[in-house]
Coordinates of C-alpha atoms (C1' of nucleotides) in Angstrom, one line a residue:
Chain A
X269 CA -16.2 44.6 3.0
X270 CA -17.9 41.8 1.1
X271 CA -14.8 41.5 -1.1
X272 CA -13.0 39.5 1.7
X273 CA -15.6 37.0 2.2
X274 CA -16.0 36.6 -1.7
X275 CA -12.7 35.7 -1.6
X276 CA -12.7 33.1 1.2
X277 CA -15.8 31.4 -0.1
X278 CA -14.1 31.0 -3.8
X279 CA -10.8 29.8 -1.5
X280 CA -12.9 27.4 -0.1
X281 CA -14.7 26.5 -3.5
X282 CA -11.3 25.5 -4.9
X283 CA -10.4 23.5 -2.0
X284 CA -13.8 21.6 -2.5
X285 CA -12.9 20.9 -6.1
X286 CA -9.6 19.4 -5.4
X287 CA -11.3 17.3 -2.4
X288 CA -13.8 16.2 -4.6
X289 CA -11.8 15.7 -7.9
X290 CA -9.2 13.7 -5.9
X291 CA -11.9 11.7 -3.8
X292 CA -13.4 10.9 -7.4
X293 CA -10.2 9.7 -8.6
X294 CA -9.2 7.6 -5.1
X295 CA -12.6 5.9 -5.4
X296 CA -12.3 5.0 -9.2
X297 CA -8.7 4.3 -9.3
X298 CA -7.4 3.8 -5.5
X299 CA -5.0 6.3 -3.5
X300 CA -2.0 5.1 -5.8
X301 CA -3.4 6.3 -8.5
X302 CA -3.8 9.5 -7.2
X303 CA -1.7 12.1 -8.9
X304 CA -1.1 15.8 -8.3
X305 CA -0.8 16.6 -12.4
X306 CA -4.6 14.3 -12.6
X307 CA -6.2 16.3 -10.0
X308 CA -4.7 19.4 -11.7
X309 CA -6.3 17.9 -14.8
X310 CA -9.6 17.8 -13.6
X311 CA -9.9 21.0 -12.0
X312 CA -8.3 22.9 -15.1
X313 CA -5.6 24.7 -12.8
X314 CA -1.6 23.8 -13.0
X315 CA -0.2 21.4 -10.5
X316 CA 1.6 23.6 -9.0
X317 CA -1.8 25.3 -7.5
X318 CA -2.6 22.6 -5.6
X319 CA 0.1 23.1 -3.3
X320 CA -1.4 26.5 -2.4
X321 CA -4.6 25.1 -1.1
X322 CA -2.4 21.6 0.4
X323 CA 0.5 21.0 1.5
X324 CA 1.1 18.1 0.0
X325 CA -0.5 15.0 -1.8
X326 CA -0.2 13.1 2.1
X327 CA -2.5 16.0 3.2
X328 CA -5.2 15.5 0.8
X329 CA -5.3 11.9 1.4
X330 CA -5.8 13.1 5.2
X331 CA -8.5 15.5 4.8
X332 CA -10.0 12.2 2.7
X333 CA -9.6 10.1 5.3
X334 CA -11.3 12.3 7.9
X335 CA -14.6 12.4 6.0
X336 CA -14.2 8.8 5.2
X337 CA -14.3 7.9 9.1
X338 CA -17.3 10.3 9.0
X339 CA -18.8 7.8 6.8
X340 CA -17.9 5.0 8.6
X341 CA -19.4 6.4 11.7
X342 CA -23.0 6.7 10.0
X343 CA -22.9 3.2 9.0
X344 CA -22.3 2.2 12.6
X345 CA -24.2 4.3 14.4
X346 CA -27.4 2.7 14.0
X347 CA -26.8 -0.3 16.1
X348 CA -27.1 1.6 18.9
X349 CA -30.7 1.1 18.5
X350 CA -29.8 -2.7 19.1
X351 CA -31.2 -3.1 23.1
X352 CA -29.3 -6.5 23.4
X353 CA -25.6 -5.9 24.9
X354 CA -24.7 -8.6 22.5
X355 CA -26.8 -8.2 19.7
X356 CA -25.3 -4.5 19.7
X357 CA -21.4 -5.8 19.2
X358 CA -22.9 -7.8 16.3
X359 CA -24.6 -5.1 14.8
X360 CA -21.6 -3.1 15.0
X361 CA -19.4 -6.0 13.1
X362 CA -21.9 -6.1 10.5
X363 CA -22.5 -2.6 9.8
X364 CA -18.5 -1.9 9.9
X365 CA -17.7 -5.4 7.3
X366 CA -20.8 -4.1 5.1
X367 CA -19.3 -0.2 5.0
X368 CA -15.7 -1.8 3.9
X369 CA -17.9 -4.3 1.2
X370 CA -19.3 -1.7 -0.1
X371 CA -16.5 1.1 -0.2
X372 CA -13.5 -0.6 -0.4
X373 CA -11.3 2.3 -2.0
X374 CA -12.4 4.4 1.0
X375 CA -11.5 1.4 3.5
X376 CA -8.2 0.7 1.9
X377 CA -7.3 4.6 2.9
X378 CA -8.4 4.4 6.1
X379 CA -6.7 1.1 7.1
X380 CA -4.5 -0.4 4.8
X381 CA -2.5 2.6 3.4
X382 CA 1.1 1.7 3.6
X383 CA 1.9 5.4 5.0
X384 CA -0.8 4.7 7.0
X385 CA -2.8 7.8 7.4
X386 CA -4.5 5.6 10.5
X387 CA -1.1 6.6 12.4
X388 CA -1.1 10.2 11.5
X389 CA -4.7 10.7 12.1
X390 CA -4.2 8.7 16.0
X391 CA -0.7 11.1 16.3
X392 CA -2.7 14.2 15.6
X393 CA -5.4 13.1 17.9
X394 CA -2.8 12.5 20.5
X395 CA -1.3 15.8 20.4
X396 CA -4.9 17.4 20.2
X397 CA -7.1 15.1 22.0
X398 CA -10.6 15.6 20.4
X399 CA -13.9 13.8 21.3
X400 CA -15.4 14.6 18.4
X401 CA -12.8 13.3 16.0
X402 CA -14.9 10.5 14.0
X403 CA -12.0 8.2 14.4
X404 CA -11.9 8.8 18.3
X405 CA -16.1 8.3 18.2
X406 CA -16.4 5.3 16.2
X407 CA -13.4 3.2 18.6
X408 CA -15.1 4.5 21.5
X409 CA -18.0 3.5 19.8
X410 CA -17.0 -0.2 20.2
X411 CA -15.7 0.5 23.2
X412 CA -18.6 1.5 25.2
X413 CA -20.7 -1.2 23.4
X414 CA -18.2 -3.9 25.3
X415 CA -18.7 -1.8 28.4
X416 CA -22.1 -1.9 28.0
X417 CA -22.3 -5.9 27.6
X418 CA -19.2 -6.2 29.8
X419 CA -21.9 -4.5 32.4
X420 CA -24.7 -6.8 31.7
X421 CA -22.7 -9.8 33.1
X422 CA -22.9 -11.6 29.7
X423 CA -18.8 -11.1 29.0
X424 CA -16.7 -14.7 29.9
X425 CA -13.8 -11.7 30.2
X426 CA -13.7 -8.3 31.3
X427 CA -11.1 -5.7 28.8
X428 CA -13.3 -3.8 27.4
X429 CA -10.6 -2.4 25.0
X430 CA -8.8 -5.4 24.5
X431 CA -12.3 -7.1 23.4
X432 CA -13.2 -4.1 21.2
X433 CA -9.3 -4.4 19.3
X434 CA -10.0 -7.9 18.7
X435 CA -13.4 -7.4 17.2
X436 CA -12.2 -4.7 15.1
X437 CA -9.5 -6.8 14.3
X438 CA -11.8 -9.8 13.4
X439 CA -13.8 -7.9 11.0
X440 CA -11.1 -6.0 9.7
X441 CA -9.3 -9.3 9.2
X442 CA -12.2 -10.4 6.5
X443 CA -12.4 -7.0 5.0
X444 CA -9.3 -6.2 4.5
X445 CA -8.2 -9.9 3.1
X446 CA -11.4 -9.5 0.7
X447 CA -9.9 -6.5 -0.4
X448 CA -6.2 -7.4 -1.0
X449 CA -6.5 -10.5 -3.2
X450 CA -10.6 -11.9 -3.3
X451 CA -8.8 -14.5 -5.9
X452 CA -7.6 -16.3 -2.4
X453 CA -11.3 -16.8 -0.9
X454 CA -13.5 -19.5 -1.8
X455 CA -16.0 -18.3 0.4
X456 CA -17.8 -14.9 0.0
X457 CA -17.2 -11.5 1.6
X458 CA -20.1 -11.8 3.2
X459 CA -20.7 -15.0 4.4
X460 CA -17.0 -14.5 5.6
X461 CA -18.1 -11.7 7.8
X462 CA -21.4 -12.7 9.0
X463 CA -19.3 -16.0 10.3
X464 CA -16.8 -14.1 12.0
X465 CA -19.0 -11.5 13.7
X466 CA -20.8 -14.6 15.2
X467 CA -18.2 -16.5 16.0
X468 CA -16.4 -13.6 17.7
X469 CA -19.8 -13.1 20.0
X470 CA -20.2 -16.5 20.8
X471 CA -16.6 -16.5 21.8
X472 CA -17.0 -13.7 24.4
X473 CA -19.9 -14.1 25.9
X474 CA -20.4 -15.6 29.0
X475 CA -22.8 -18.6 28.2
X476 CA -21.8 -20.9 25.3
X477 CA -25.2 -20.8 23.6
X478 CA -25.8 -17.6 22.0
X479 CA -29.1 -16.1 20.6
X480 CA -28.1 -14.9 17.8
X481 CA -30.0 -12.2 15.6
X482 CA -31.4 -13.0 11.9
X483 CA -28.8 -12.0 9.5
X484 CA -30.9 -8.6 8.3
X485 CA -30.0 -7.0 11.8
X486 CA -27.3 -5.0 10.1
Chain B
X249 CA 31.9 -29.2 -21.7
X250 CA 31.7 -27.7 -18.4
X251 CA 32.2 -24.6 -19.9
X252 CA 28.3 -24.5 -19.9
X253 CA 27.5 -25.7 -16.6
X254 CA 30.1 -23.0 -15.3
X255 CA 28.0 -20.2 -17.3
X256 CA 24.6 -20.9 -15.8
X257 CA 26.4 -21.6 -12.6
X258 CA 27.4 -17.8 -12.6
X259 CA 24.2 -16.9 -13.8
X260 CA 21.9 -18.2 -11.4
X261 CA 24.7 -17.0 -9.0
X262 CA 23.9 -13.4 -10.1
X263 CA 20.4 -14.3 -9.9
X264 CA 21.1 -14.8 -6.2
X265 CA 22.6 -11.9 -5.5
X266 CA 20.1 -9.8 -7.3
X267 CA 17.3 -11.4 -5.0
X268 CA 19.7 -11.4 -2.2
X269 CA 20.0 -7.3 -2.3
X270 CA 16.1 -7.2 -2.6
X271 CA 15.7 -9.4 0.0
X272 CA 18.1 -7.0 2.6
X273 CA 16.2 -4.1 0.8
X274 CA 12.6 -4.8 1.4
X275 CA 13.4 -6.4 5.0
X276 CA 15.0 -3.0 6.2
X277 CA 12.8 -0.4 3.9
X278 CA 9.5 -2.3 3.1
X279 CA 8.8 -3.3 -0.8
X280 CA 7.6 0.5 -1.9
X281 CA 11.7 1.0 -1.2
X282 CA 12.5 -1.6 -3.8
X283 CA 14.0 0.5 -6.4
X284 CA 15.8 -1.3 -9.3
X285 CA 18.6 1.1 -9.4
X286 CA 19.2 0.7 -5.7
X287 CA 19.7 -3.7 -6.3
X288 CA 21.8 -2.6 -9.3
X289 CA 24.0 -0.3 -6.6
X290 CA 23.9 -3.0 -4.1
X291 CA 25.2 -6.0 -7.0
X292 CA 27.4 -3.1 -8.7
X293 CA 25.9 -3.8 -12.2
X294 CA 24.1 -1.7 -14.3
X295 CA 20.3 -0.8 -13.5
X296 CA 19.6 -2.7 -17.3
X297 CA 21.3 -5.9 -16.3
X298 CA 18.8 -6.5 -13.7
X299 CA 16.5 -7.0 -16.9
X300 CA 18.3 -9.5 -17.9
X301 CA 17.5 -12.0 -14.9
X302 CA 14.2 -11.1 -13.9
X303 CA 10.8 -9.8 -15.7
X304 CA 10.4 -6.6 -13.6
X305 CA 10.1 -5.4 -10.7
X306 CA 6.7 -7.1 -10.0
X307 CA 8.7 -10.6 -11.0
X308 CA 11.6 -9.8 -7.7
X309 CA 8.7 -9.4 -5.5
X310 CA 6.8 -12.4 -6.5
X311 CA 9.9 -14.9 -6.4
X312 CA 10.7 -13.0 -2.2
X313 CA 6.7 -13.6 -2.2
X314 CA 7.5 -17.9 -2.7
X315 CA 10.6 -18.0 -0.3
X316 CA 8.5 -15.9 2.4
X317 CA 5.8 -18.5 1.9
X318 CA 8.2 -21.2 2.6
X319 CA 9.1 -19.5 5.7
X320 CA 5.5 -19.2 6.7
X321 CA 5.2 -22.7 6.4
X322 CA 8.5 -23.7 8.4
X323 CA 6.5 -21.4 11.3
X324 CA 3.5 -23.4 11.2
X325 CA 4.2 -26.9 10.1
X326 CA 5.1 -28.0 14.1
X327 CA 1.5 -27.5 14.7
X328 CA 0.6 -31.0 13.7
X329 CA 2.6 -32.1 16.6
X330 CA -0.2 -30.9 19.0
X331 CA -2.9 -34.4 19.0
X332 CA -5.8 -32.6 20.0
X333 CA -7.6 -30.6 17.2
X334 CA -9.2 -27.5 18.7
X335 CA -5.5 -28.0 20.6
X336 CA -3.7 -28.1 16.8
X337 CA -6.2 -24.9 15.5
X338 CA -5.3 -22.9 18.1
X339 CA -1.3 -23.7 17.6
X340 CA -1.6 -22.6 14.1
X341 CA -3.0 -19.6 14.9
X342 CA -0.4 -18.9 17.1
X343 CA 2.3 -19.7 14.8
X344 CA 0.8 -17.8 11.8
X345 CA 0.8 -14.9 14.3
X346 CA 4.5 -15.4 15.3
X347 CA 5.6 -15.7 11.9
X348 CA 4.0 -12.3 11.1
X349 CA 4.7 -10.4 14.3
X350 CA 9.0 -12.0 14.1
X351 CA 8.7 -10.5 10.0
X352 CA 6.4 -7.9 9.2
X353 CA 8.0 -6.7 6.4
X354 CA 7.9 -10.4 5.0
X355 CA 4.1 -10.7 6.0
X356 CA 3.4 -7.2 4.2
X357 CA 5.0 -8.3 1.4
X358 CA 2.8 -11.6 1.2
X359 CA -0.7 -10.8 2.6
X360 CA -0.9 -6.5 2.4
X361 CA 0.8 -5.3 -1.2
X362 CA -1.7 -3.2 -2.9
X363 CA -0.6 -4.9 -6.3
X364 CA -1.8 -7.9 -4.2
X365 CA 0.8 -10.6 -5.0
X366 CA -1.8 -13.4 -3.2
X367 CA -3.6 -12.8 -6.3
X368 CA -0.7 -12.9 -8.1
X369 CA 0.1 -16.8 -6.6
X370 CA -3.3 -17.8 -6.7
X371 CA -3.9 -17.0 -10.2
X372 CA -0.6 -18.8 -11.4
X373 CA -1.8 -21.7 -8.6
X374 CA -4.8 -21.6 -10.7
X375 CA -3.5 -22.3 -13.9
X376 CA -0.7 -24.8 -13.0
X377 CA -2.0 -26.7 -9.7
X378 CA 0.7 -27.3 -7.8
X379 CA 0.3 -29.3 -4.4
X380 CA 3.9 -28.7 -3.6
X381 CA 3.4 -24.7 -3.8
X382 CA 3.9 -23.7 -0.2
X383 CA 1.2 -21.4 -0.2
X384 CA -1.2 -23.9 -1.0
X385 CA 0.6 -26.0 1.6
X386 CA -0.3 -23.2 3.9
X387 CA -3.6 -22.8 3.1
X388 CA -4.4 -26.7 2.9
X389 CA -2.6 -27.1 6.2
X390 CA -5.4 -25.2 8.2
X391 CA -8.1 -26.4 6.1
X392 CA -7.2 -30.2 6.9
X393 CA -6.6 -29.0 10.4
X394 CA -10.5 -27.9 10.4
X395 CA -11.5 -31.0 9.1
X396 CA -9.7 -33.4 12.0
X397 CA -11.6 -31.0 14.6
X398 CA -14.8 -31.4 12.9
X399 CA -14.5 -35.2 12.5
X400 CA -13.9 -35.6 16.1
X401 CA -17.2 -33.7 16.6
X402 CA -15.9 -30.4 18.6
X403 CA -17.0 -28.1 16.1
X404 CA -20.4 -26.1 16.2
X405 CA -20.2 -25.7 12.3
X406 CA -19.3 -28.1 9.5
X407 CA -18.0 -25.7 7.1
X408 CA -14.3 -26.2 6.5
X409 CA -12.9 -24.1 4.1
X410 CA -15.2 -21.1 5.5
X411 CA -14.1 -21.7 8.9
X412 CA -10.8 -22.1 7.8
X413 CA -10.7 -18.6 6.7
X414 CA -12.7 -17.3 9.1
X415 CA -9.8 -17.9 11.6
X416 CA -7.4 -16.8 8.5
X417 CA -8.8 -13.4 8.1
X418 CA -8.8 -13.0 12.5
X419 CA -5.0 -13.8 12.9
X420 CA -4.6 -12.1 9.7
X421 CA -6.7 -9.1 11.3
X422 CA -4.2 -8.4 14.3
X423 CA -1.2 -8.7 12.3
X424 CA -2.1 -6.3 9.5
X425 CA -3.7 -4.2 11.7
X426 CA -0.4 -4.2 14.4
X427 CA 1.2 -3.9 10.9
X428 CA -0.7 -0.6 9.4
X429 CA -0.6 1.2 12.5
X430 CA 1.0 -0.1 16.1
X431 CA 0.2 3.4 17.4
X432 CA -4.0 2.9 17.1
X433 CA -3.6 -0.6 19.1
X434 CA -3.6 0.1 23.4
X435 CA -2.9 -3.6 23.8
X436 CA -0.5 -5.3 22.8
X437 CA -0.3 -7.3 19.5
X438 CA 1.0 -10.4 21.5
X439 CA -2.3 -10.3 23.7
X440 CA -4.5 -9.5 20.7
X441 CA -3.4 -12.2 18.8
X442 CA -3.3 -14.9 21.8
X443 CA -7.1 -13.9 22.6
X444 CA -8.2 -13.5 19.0
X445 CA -7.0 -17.1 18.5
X446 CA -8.6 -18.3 21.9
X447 CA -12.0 -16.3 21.3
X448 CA -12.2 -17.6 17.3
X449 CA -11.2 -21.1 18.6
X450 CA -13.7 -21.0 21.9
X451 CA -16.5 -19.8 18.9
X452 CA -16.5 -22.3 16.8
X453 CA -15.9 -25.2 19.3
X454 CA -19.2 -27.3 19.9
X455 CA -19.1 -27.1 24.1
X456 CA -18.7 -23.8 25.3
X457 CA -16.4 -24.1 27.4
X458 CA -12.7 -25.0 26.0
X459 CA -10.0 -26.6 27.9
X460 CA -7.3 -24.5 26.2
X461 CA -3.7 -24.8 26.4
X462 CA -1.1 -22.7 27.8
X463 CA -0.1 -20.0 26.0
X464 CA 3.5 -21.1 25.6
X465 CA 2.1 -23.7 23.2
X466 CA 3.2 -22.4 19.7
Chain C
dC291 C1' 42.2 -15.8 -35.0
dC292 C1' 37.6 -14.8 -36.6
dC293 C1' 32.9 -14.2 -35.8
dG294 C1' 28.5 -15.1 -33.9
dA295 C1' 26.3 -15.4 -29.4
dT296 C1' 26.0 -13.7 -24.9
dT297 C1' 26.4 -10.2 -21.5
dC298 C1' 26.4 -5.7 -20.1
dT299 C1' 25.7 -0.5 -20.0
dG300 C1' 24.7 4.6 -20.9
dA301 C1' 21.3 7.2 -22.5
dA302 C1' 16.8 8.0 -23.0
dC303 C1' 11.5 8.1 -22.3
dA304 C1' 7.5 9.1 -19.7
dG305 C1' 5.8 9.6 -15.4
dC306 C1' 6.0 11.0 -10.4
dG307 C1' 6.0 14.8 -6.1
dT308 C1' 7.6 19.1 -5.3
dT309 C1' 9.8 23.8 -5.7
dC310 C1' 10.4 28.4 -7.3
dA311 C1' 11.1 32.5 -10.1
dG312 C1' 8.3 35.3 -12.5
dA313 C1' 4.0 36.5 -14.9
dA314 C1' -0.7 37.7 -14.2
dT315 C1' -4.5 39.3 -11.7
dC316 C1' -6.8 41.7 -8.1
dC317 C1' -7.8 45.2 -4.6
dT318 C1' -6.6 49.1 -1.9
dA319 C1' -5.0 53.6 -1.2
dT320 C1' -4.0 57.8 -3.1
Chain D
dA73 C1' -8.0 57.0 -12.7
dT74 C1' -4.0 55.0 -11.4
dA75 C1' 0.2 53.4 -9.0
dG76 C1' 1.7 49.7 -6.3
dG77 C1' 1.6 46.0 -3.0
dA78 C1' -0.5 41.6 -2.1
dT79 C1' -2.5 37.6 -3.9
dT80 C1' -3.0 33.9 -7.2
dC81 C1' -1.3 31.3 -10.7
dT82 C1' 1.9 28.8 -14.0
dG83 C1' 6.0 26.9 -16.8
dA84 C1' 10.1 25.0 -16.1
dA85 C1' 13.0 22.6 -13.6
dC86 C1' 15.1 18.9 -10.2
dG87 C1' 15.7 14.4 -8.8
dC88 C1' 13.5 10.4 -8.5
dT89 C1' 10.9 6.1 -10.5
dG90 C1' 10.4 1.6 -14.0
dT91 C1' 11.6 0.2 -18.3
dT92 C1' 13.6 0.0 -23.1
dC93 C1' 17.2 -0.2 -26.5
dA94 C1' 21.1 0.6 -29.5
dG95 C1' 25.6 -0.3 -29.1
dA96 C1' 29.8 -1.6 -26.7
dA97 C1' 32.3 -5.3 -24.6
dT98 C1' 33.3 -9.9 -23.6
dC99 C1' 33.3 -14.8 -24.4
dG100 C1' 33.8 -19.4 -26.7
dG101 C1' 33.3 -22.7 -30.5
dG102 C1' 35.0 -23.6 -35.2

DNA sequence: CCCGATTCTGAACAGCGTTCAGAATCCTAT
DNA sequence: ATAGGATTCTGAACGCTGTTCAGAATCGGG
């Protein structure tokens, strides 16, 4: 009965092609651009087949957004190498700032969407808790990081989460503001970033004076 | 002849009550809710007339965008009250923080539209410099703010306008971020925002340890 | 009171997400 | 081989959007 699994494998095929012709157009032209008749377009089927492989056009950006934060996740990862509690959290900033630099349609769907797929990925996650959800793994990502330096005495305070929100904040802060309007910044996205991820470890760690890595440590 | 004076009295009456209705519109519903036909209910005149008074739809937004700027400034301009600097830095911080948390859908509007109508006011700033424009206000306001601390010598740095920014893009970071998505945030905004503003101002100060003010002091 | 200028509006255009009846295809069972 | 039910696909439509424009209505100076 190989006919069934033929089937399922092209069901999945056209799925892929309407992920991939509508990540294509999100990453040329941004989510707004994203139309139902475009993606229809580009995969040579009607509009109104899309809806038998999504629900709607929300539901594509989600599926979008959940291998975005898989991206995200292997830009981070890395700095887990970094042995130094604090040279860790700055690694983290840097990789996260450098993965919305250089993918900013994807970072604008994961964190500035106006429907904000961020709430409907956390309210899924709710219902169905998930450890592996890359969204869940890259917060608790920062998390444990803060734990981890929290740990090593070198923390003036000691809220782990609260830390880690404010140092996703931080970077988001310069990432997303780059991304709105870069008209309105005199500096550059990068030196922007680089300042605030040191600035935000020197402000929470326990000794004014901070050894800070060379910039590269990304 | 006040037959003339009467006319563009009534016209720039109308013109109040257009941005009046789009004011009540995008505070309750958020800007994507700004439908043209919707002010035209609101006013009881014809979709068309709207034309008439304003550009397009872009134009309504960008004239809410100059009056929200205004109030932005009414929420920070006590700050200079505060006589020491890293004391004044921090008060601003504060404010700008208020002033978004009080009127998010005024502060989405200004700093997180994806047509980006920062770019928008910095482009037309650009062109016709304007020292009265209250978004340069706003923008010169922390600058000069930066540059008082770093003349008294309490700043690590000597980078103005990129620090200046740098604590921007932090405040900016909480707010947009509370904005986007409440439900990914387990503290509070109102905590975030008070120790994003205490970390950012703790970093950049030249003695690590910072005698900062209460937290009542906004 | 006329007539040009101003002000206003209904209808239309092209585009959007989404739905649905019906056509077309495919596979199974006889 | 074929009948027939399930699956897959599509054209047309609905109500919505911003915007334009011809023409109607009003207004005010000569």
């Amino acid at each position: 009965m190989g006919i069934a699994e033929r089937k399922e494998r092209q069901r999945a095929e056209l799925r892929e092609q309407i992920l991939a012709a509508a990540r294509r157009i999100v990453t040329e032209e941004g989510f707004d651009a994203l139309t139902m008749r475009k993606i229809a377009d580009a995969i040579e089927y009607s509009a109104a087949t899309i809806y038998l492989y999504f629900e709607n056009r929300e539901a594509i950006g989600l599926q979008l957004c959940h291998e975005s934060f898989e991206h995200l996740v292997s830009y981070m990862a890395p700095a887990v190498q970094v042995a130094d509690p604090l040279g860790r959290l700055l690694a983290i900033g840097r990789s996260y700032a450098r993965f919305g630099i250089e993918n900013p349609a994807e970072y604008r769907l994961l964190f500035m969407t106006h429907s904000s797929f961020l709430e409907a990925l956390f309210a899924a996650e709710r219902e169905h808790p998930d450890p592996d959800d890359p969204g869940e793994r890259a917060f608790q990502f920062v998390v444990d990081a803060v734990r981890v330096a929290g740990a090593s005495g070198k923390l003036a305070t000691d809220d782990p989460e609260l830390i880690a929100e404010m140092l996703w904040s931080g970077v988001h802060g310069v990432v997303s503001l780059a991304i709105t309007c870069k008209a309105a910044l005199v500096s550059s996205v990068e030196d922007l970033a680089e300042t605030m991820c040191r600035t935000l470890v020197r402000g929470i760690s326990a000794s004014g004076d901070v050894t800070l890595g060379s910039r590269s440590t990304s």
